[in-house]
């Protein structure tokens, strides 16, 4: 399983995301410039120039016409995928930490950090006619977050609610019509780094600094499964075709020298979705893995690391023939 190595970023990768068809892979890093690649051969298609700070979050809409990125320069920018040109930008009081298009792509949500006296806030905006005027347009909904700051978020079923993951490990469900909290659970003990839906959006997986990834029901926020590791989990993804989960993480590079050698290893780890048991590891990165994503056809997966590399792994036939023995 020789991976494709994509090296177009000068600093550590923050997020990677496939478009719906899976022919393109979008990536962001701390070097200010999100990139887009052909997932088949690893060729770089282009980059989105404009940010003045580390890009924390990216998303692409369902028909791959719009791309969105939020960064430490306090801007959310919306781009045209075909030309790479900026359609519009929204300036905020603090860094944009997470962003997401709704399933219909009529709306988008993003959250800002609590910083220098400004509290964390979540904004829902209309992006149907996004252009330069979007900066002056009022958001559809603006929700101040009084507790722990939002670190990741997802749209719920039929775009009716939003699920947010917080720095204190809390998961919260927000009703968009009322702007109020519907439900809140506290299954994680530390910050939630990443959340990703399964293919039909009935479940989602969280990755947390408390060394676990957990599977939740989208509507009820009930914790269904837990996948335990010995180091912080930065990202987790659910296979679209098999009952498999991949998690990536590792300690911060500065902590590795102070701990035992085994814990500092930076592998992608595969767990069975139902039995919660680990059945495989893939080595390769020279630092913590910050983001993992399955290809929409389930035949490959990608990981982006602190070393600035994105690795695309195509699965061997042995991976698909592997039967999990539940005895």
CSV table of C-alpha atoms in Angstrom, one decimal:
chain,number,residue,atom,x,y,z
A,1,UNK,CA,0.0,0.0,0.0
A,2,UNK,CA,2.4,2.7,-1.2
A,3,UNK,CA,0.9,6.1,-0.5
A,4,UNK,CA,0.8,9.2,-2.6
A,5,UNK,CA,2.7,11.9,-0.8
A,6,UNK,CA,1.4,15.4,-1.4
A,7,UNK,CA,3.7,18.2,-0.3
A,8,UNK,CA,2.4,21.6,-1.2
A,9,UNK,CA,2.2,23.1,2.3
A,10,UNK,CA,5.1,24.7,4.2
A,11,UNK,CA,3.6,24.2,7.6
A,12,UNK,CA,1.5,21.6,9.5
A,13,UNK,CA,-1.9,20.5,8.0
A,14,UNK,CA,-5.0,21.6,9.9
A,15,UNK,CA,-7.8,19.9,7.9
A,16,UNK,CA,-8.3,17.8,4.7
A,17,UNK,CA,-11.7,17.3,3.0
A,18,UNK,CA,-12.9,15.4,-0.1
A,19,UNK,CA,-15.7,16.8,-2.3
A,20,UNK,CA,-18.8,14.7,-2.7
A,21,UNK,CA,-17.6,12.9,-5.8
A,22,UNK,CA,-14.2,12.3,-4.3
A,23,UNK,CA,-12.2,13.5,-7.3
A,24,UNK,CA,-10.8,16.5,-5.5
A,25,UNK,CA,-9.1,16.7,-2.1
A,26,UNK,CA,-9.0,20.1,-0.3
A,27,UNK,CA,-6.4,20.9,2.3
A,28,UNK,CA,-5.6,23.7,4.7
A,29,UNK,CA,-2.6,24.4,6.9
A,30,UNK,CA,-0.9,27.0,9.0
A,31,UNK,CA,0.8,28.5,6.0
A,32,UNK,CA,-2.1,30.8,5.0
A,33,UNK,CA,-2.9,29.1,1.6
A,34,UNK,CA,-5.5,26.3,1.2
A,35,UNK,CA,-4.8,23.9,-1.7
A,36,UNK,CA,-6.9,21.6,-3.9
A,37,UNK,CA,-5.5,18.3,-5.4
A,38,UNK,CA,-6.6,15.6,-7.7
A,39,UNK,CA,-7.1,12.7,-5.4
A,40,UNK,CA,-6.4,10.1,-8.1
A,41,UNK,CA,-2.8,11.0,-8.8
A,42,UNK,CA,-1.9,13.6,-6.1
A,43,UNK,CA,-1.4,16.4,-8.7
A,44,UNK,CA,-2.0,19.9,-7.3
A,45,UNK,CA,-4.8,21.6,-9.2
A,46,UNK,CA,-4.5,25.0,-7.5
A,47,UNK,CA,-4.5,27.1,-4.4
A,48,UNK,CA,-6.6,29.8,-2.8
A,49,UNK,CA,-4.5,32.9,-2.1
A,50,UNK,CA,-5.7,35.7,0.2
A,51,UNK,CA,-5.5,34.7,3.9
A,52,UNK,CA,-3.0,36.4,6.2
A,53,UNK,CA,-3.0,33.8,8.9
A,54,UNK,CA,-3.2,30.1,9.7
A,55,UNK,CA,-6.3,28.5,8.1
A,56,UNK,CA,-8.1,26.5,10.7
A,57,UNK,CA,-11.2,25.2,8.9
A,58,UNK,CA,-12.4,24.5,5.4
A,59,UNK,CA,-15.5,23.1,3.7
A,60,UNK,CA,-16.8,22.6,0.1
A,61,UNK,CA,-20.4,22.5,-0.9
A,62,UNK,CA,-22.2,19.4,-2.4
A,63,UNK,CA,-21.8,20.4,-6.0
A,64,UNK,CA,-18.2,21.6,-5.7
A,65,UNK,CA,-19.0,25.2,-6.8
A,66,UNK,CA,-18.1,27.0,-3.6
A,67,UNK,CA,-15.3,26.6,-1.1
A,68,UNK,CA,-15.1,28.2,2.3
A,69,UNK,CA,-12.2,28.8,4.6
A,70,UNK,CA,-11.9,30.3,8.1
A,71,UNK,CA,-8.5,31.5,9.4
A,72,UNK,CA,-6.6,33.2,12.2
A,73,UNK,CA,-6.7,36.5,10.2
A,74,UNK,CA,-10.3,36.8,11.6
A,75,UNK,CA,-11.8,36.3,8.1
A,76,UNK,CA,-14.2,33.8,6.7
A,77,UNK,CA,-13.7,33.7,2.9
A,78,UNK,CA,-15.9,32.1,0.2
A,79,UNK,CA,-14.2,31.1,-3.0
A,80,UNK,CA,-15.3,30.0,-6.5
A,81,UNK,CA,-14.0,26.4,-6.9
A,82,UNK,CA,-13.6,26.7,-10.7
A,83,UNK,CA,-11.5,29.9,-10.8
A,84,UNK,CA,-10.0,30.0,-7.3
A,85,UNK,CA,-11.2,33.6,-7.0
A,86,UNK,CA,-12.6,35.0,-3.8
A,87,UNK,CA,-16.3,35.6,-4.0
A,88,UNK,CA,-16.7,37.3,-0.7
A,89,UNK,CA,-15.3,37.6,2.8
A,90,UNK,CA,-16.6,38.3,6.3
A,91,UNK,CA,-14.4,40.0,8.9
A,92,UNK,CA,-14.8,39.1,12.6
A,93,UNK,CA,-13.5,40.2,16.0
A,94,UNK,CA,-11.4,37.0,16.4
A,95,UNK,CA,-10.1,33.9,14.6
A,96,UNK,CA,-12.6,31.7,12.7
A,97,UNK,CA,-12.2,28.3,14.2
A,98,UNK,CA,-14.7,26.1,12.3
A,99,UNK,CA,-17.0,26.4,9.3
A,100,UNK,CA,-19.5,24.2,7.5
A,101,UNK,CA,-21.9,24.4,4.5
A,102,UNK,CA,-25.4,23.1,5.1
A,103,UNK,CA,-26.3,20.0,3.1
A,104,UNK,CA,-28.4,22.1,0.7
A,105,UNK,CA,-25.5,24.7,0.6
A,106,UNK,CA,-28.0,27.5,0.9
A,107,UNK,CA,-26.6,28.4,4.3
A,108,UNK,CA,-23.3,28.1,6.1
A,109,UNK,CA,-22.3,28.2,9.8
A,110,UNK,CA,-19.0,29.3,11.3
A,111,UNK,CA,-17.7,30.0,14.8
A,112,UNK,CA,-15.2,32.4,16.2
A,113,UNK,CA,-12.7,32.1,19.1
A,114,UNK,CA,-13.0,33.8,22.5
A,115,UNK,CA,-10.2,36.3,22.3
A,116,UNK,CA,-9.2,39.6,23.8
A,117,UNK,CA,-12.5,40.3,25.5
A,118,UNK,CA,-14.6,39.0,22.6
A,119,UNK,CA,-16.6,36.0,23.4
A,120,UNK,CA,-17.0,32.9,21.2
A,121,UNK,CA,-19.9,33.3,18.7
A,122,UNK,CA,-21.6,31.2,16.1
A,123,UNK,CA,-23.0,32.8,12.9
A,124,UNK,CA,-25.4,31.3,10.4
A,125,UNK,CA,-25.2,33.1,7.0
A,126,UNK,CA,-27.1,32.9,3.7
A,127,UNK,CA,-24.6,32.0,0.9
A,128,UNK,CA,-27.0,31.5,-2.0
A,129,UNK,CA,-26.1,34.9,-3.6
A,130,UNK,CA,-22.7,35.3,-2.0
A,131,UNK,CA,-20.7,38.2,-3.4
A,132,UNK,CA,-18.8,41.2,-2.1
A,133,UNK,CA,-21.9,42.5,-0.3
A,134,UNK,CA,-21.9,39.5,2.0
A,135,UNK,CA,-19.6,41.3,4.4
A,136,UNK,CA,-22.2,44.0,5.1
A,137,UNK,CA,-25.2,41.6,5.2
A,138,UNK,CA,-26.6,40.6,8.6
A,139,UNK,CA,-26.3,36.9,9.5
A,140,UNK,CA,-29.5,34.9,9.6
A,141,UNK,CA,-28.7,34.0,13.2
A,142,UNK,CA,-26.1,35.0,15.6
A,143,UNK,CA,-25.6,32.9,18.8
A,144,UNK,CA,-23.3,34.0,21.5
A,145,UNK,CA,-21.6,31.0,23.3
A,146,UNK,CA,-21.4,31.8,27.0
A,147,UNK,CA,-19.7,28.6,28.1
A,148,UNK,CA,-16.7,26.8,26.7
A,149,UNK,CA,-15.7,27.8,23.1
A,150,UNK,CA,-16.8,25.9,20.0
A,151,UNK,CA,-14.0,23.8,18.5
A,152,UNK,CA,-15.9,21.9,15.8
A,153,UNK,CA,-19.4,21.8,14.4
A,154,UNK,CA,-21.8,19.9,12.1
A,155,UNK,CA,-25.2,20.4,10.5
A,156,UNK,CA,-27.8,18.0,11.7
A,157,UNK,CA,-30.6,16.3,9.9
A,158,UNK,CA,-32.4,18.3,7.2
A,159,UNK,CA,-30.4,21.4,8.2
A,160,UNK,CA,-32.8,21.9,11.1
A,161,UNK,CA,-30.2,22.0,13.9
A,162,UNK,CA,-26.5,22.3,14.4
A,163,UNK,CA,-24.2,20.2,16.6
A,164,UNK,CA,-21.3,21.9,18.3
A,165,UNK,CA,-18.3,20.3,20.0
A,166,UNK,CA,-16.7,22.4,22.8
A,167,UNK,CA,-13.3,22.8,24.4
A,168,UNK,CA,-14.5,21.3,27.6
A,169,UNK,CA,-15.7,18.1,25.8
A,170,UNK,CA,-19.4,19.0,25.7
A,171,UNK,CA,-21.6,18.3,22.7
A,172,UNK,CA,-24.5,20.7,22.2
A,173,UNK,CA,-27.5,20.6,19.8
A,174,UNK,CA,-28.9,24.0,18.7
A,175,UNK,CA,-32.4,24.6,17.3
A,176,UNK,CA,-32.0,27.0,14.4
A,177,UNK,CA,-35.5,28.4,14.5
A,178,UNK,CA,-35.3,29.5,18.1
A,179,UNK,CA,-31.5,29.9,18.5
A,180,UNK,CA,-31.8,27.8,21.7
A,181,UNK,CA,-30.1,24.7,23.0
A,182,UNK,CA,-32.1,21.5,22.3
A,183,UNK,CA,-29.8,19.0,24.0
A,184,UNK,CA,-26.4,18.8,25.6
A,185,UNK,CA,-24.2,15.8,26.6
A,186,UNK,CA,-20.9,15.5,28.4
A,187,UNK,CA,-19.3,12.2,27.3
A,188,UNK,CA,-15.8,13.6,26.7
A,189,UNK,CA,-13.6,15.0,29.4
A,190,UNK,CA,-11.4,17.1,27.2
A,191,UNK,CA,-11.6,19.3,24.1
A,192,UNK,CA,-13.3,17.9,21.0
A,193,UNK,CA,-10.9,18.3,18.0
A,194,UNK,CA,-13.0,17.0,15.1
A,195,UNK,CA,-16.4,15.7,14.2
A,196,UNK,CA,-17.4,13.8,11.0
A,197,UNK,CA,-20.7,12.4,9.8
A,198,UNK,CA,-21.2,8.9,8.4
A,199,UNK,CA,-22.5,8.5,4.9
A,200,UNK,CA,-26.2,8.9,5.6
A,201,UNK,CA,-25.8,11.4,8.5
A,202,UNK,CA,-27.5,9.3,11.1
A,203,UNK,CA,-24.4,9.0,13.2
A,204,UNK,CA,-21.2,11.1,13.7
A,205,UNK,CA,-17.8,10.4,15.2
A,206,UNK,CA,-15.9,12.8,17.5
A,207,UNK,CA,-12.2,12.9,18.2
A,208,UNK,CA,-11.0,14.3,21.5
A,209,UNK,CA,-7.9,15.1,23.5
A,210,UNK,CA,-9.1,12.7,26.2
A,211,UNK,CA,-7.6,9.9,24.1
A,212,UNK,CA,-10.9,8.6,22.7
A,213,UNK,CA,-13.0,8.8,19.6
A,214,UNK,CA,-16.8,8.3,20.2
A,215,UNK,CA,-19.7,7.4,18.0
A,216,UNK,CA,-23.0,9.4,18.6
A,217,UNK,CA,-26.5,9.3,17.3
A,218,UNK,CA,-27.2,12.5,15.3
A,219,UNK,CA,-30.7,13.1,16.6
A,220,UNK,CA,-30.5,12.1,20.2
A,221,UNK,CA,-26.7,12.6,20.9
A,222,UNK,CA,-26.6,9.2,22.5
A,223,UNK,CA,-23.1,7.8,22.8
A,224,UNK,CA,-23.1,4.5,20.9
A,225,UNK,CA,-19.5,3.4,20.8
A,226,UNK,CA,-16.1,4.4,22.2
A,227,UNK,CA,-12.7,3.8,20.6
A,228,UNK,CA,-9.8,4.2,23.1
A,229,UNK,CA,-6.1,5.0,22.3
A,230,UNK,CA,-3.1,6.0,24.5
A,231,UNK,CA,-2.7,9.5,23.0
A,232,UNK,CA,-4.9,12.5,22.1
A,233,UNK,CA,-7.1,11.9,19.1
A,234,UNK,CA,-7.1,14.8,16.6
A,235,UNK,CA,-9.4,13.4,13.9
A,236,UNK,CA,-11.6,10.4,13.2
A,237,UNK,CA,-13.6,9.3,10.1
A,238,UNK,CA,-16.2,6.6,9.4
A,239,UNK,CA,-15.9,4.4,6.3
A,240,UNK,CA,-18.8,4.9,3.8
A,241,UNK,CA,-18.8,1.2,2.8
A,242,UNK,CA,-17.5,-0.9,5.7
A,243,UNK,CA,-18.0,-1.0,9.5
A,244,UNK,CA,-14.6,0.6,9.9
A,245,UNK,CA,-13.4,3.7,11.7
A,246,UNK,CA,-10.0,5.4,11.2
A,247,UNK,CA,-8.5,7.6,13.9
A,248,UNK,CA,-5.4,9.8,13.8
A,249,UNK,CA,-3.6,11.7,16.5
A,250,UNK,CA,-0.5,11.7,18.6
A,251,UNK,CA,0.9,14.0,21.2
A,252,UNK,CA,2.1,17.5,20.4
A,253,UNK,CA,5.6,17.3,19.1
A,254,UNK,CA,6.9,19.2,22.1
A,255,UNK,CA,5.6,16.5,24.5
A,256,UNK,CA,7.0,13.5,22.7
A,257,UNK,CA,10.5,13.7,24.2
A,258,UNK,CA,9.1,13.7,27.8
A,259,UNK,CA,7.0,10.5,27.4
A,260,UNK,CA,7.6,6.8,26.7
A,261,UNK,CA,8.6,6.0,23.2
A,262,UNK,CA,5.6,4.0,22.2
A,263,UNK,CA,3.0,6.7,23.0
A,264,UNK,CA,4.6,9.2,20.6
A,265,UNK,CA,4.1,7.0,17.5
A,266,UNK,CA,2.1,8.6,14.8
A,267,UNK,CA,0.0,5.9,13.2
A,268,UNK,CA,-3.5,6.0,11.6
A,269,UNK,CA,-5.4,3.3,13.6
A,270,UNK,CA,-8.3,1.3,12.3
A,271,UNK,CA,-11.1,0.2,14.6
A,272,UNK,CA,-14.2,-1.9,13.9
A,273,UNK,CA,-17.2,0.3,14.1
A,274,UNK,CA,-19.3,-2.1,16.1
A,275,UNK,CA,-16.9,-4.2,18.2
A,276,UNK,CA,-14.6,-1.2,19.1
A,277,UNK,CA,-11.5,-3.3,18.5
A,278,UNK,CA,-8.4,-2.1,16.7
A,279,UNK,CA,-7.4,-4.3,13.7
A,280,UNK,CA,-4.8,-2.3,11.8
A,281,UNK,CA,-2.3,0.6,11.8
A,282,UNK,CA,-0.7,2.5,9.1
A,283,UNK,CA,2.6,4.3,9.8
A,284,UNK,CA,4.2,7.1,7.9
A,285,UNK,CA,3.9,10.6,9.4
A,286,UNK,CA,6.8,12.2,11.2
A,287,UNK,CA,4.5,13.9,13.7
A,288,UNK,CA,0.9,13.9,15.0
A,289,UNK,CA,-1.9,13.3,12.4
A,290,UNK,CA,-4.2,16.4,12.5
A,291,UNK,CA,-6.9,15.3,10.0
A,292,UNK,CA,-8.1,12.0,8.4
A,293,UNK,CA,-10.8,11.5,5.7
A,294,UNK,CA,-12.2,8.5,3.9
A,295,UNK,CA,-12.6,8.8,0.1
A,296,UNK,CA,-16.4,8.8,-0.6
A,297,UNK,CA,-16.1,5.4,-2.4
A,298,UNK,CA,-14.4,3.9,0.6
A,299,UNK,CA,-11.5,2.5,-1.4
A,300,UNK,CA,-8.8,4.9,0.0
A,301,UNK,CA,-8.3,7.3,2.8
A,302,UNK,CA,-6.1,10.3,3.4
A,303,UNK,CA,-4.3,11.7,6.4
A,304,UNK,CA,-2.7,15.2,6.9
A,305,UNK,CA,0.0,15.6,9.6
A,306,UNK,CA,2.0,18.1,11.6
A,307,UNK,CA,4.9,17.3,9.1
A,308,UNK,CA,3.1,19.2,6.4
A,309,UNK,CA,2.5,16.1,4.2
A,310,UNK,CA,-0.8,14.7,3.0
A,311,UNK,CA,-0.7,10.9,2.4
A,312,UNK,CA,-3.3,9.2,0.2
A,313,UNK,CA,-3.5,5.5,0.9
A,314,UNK,CA,-5.3,3.2,-1.6
A,315,UNK,CA,-6.4,0.0,0.2
A,316,UNK,CA,-5.2,-3.4,-0.9
A,317,UNK,CA,-7.6,-6.1,-1.8
A,318,UNK,CA,-6.7,-7.8,1.5
A,319,UNK,CA,-8.4,-4.9,3.3
A,320,UNK,CA,-11.8,-5.6,1.7
A,321,UNK,CA,-11.4,-9.4,2.1
A,322,UNK,CA,-10.7,-9.1,5.8
A,323,UNK,CA,-13.4,-10.6,8.0
A,324,UNK,CA,-13.6,-9.5,11.6
A,325,UNK,CA,-13.7,-12.5,13.9
A,326,UNK,CA,-16.2,-11.6,16.7
A,327,UNK,CA,-15.7,-14.8,18.7
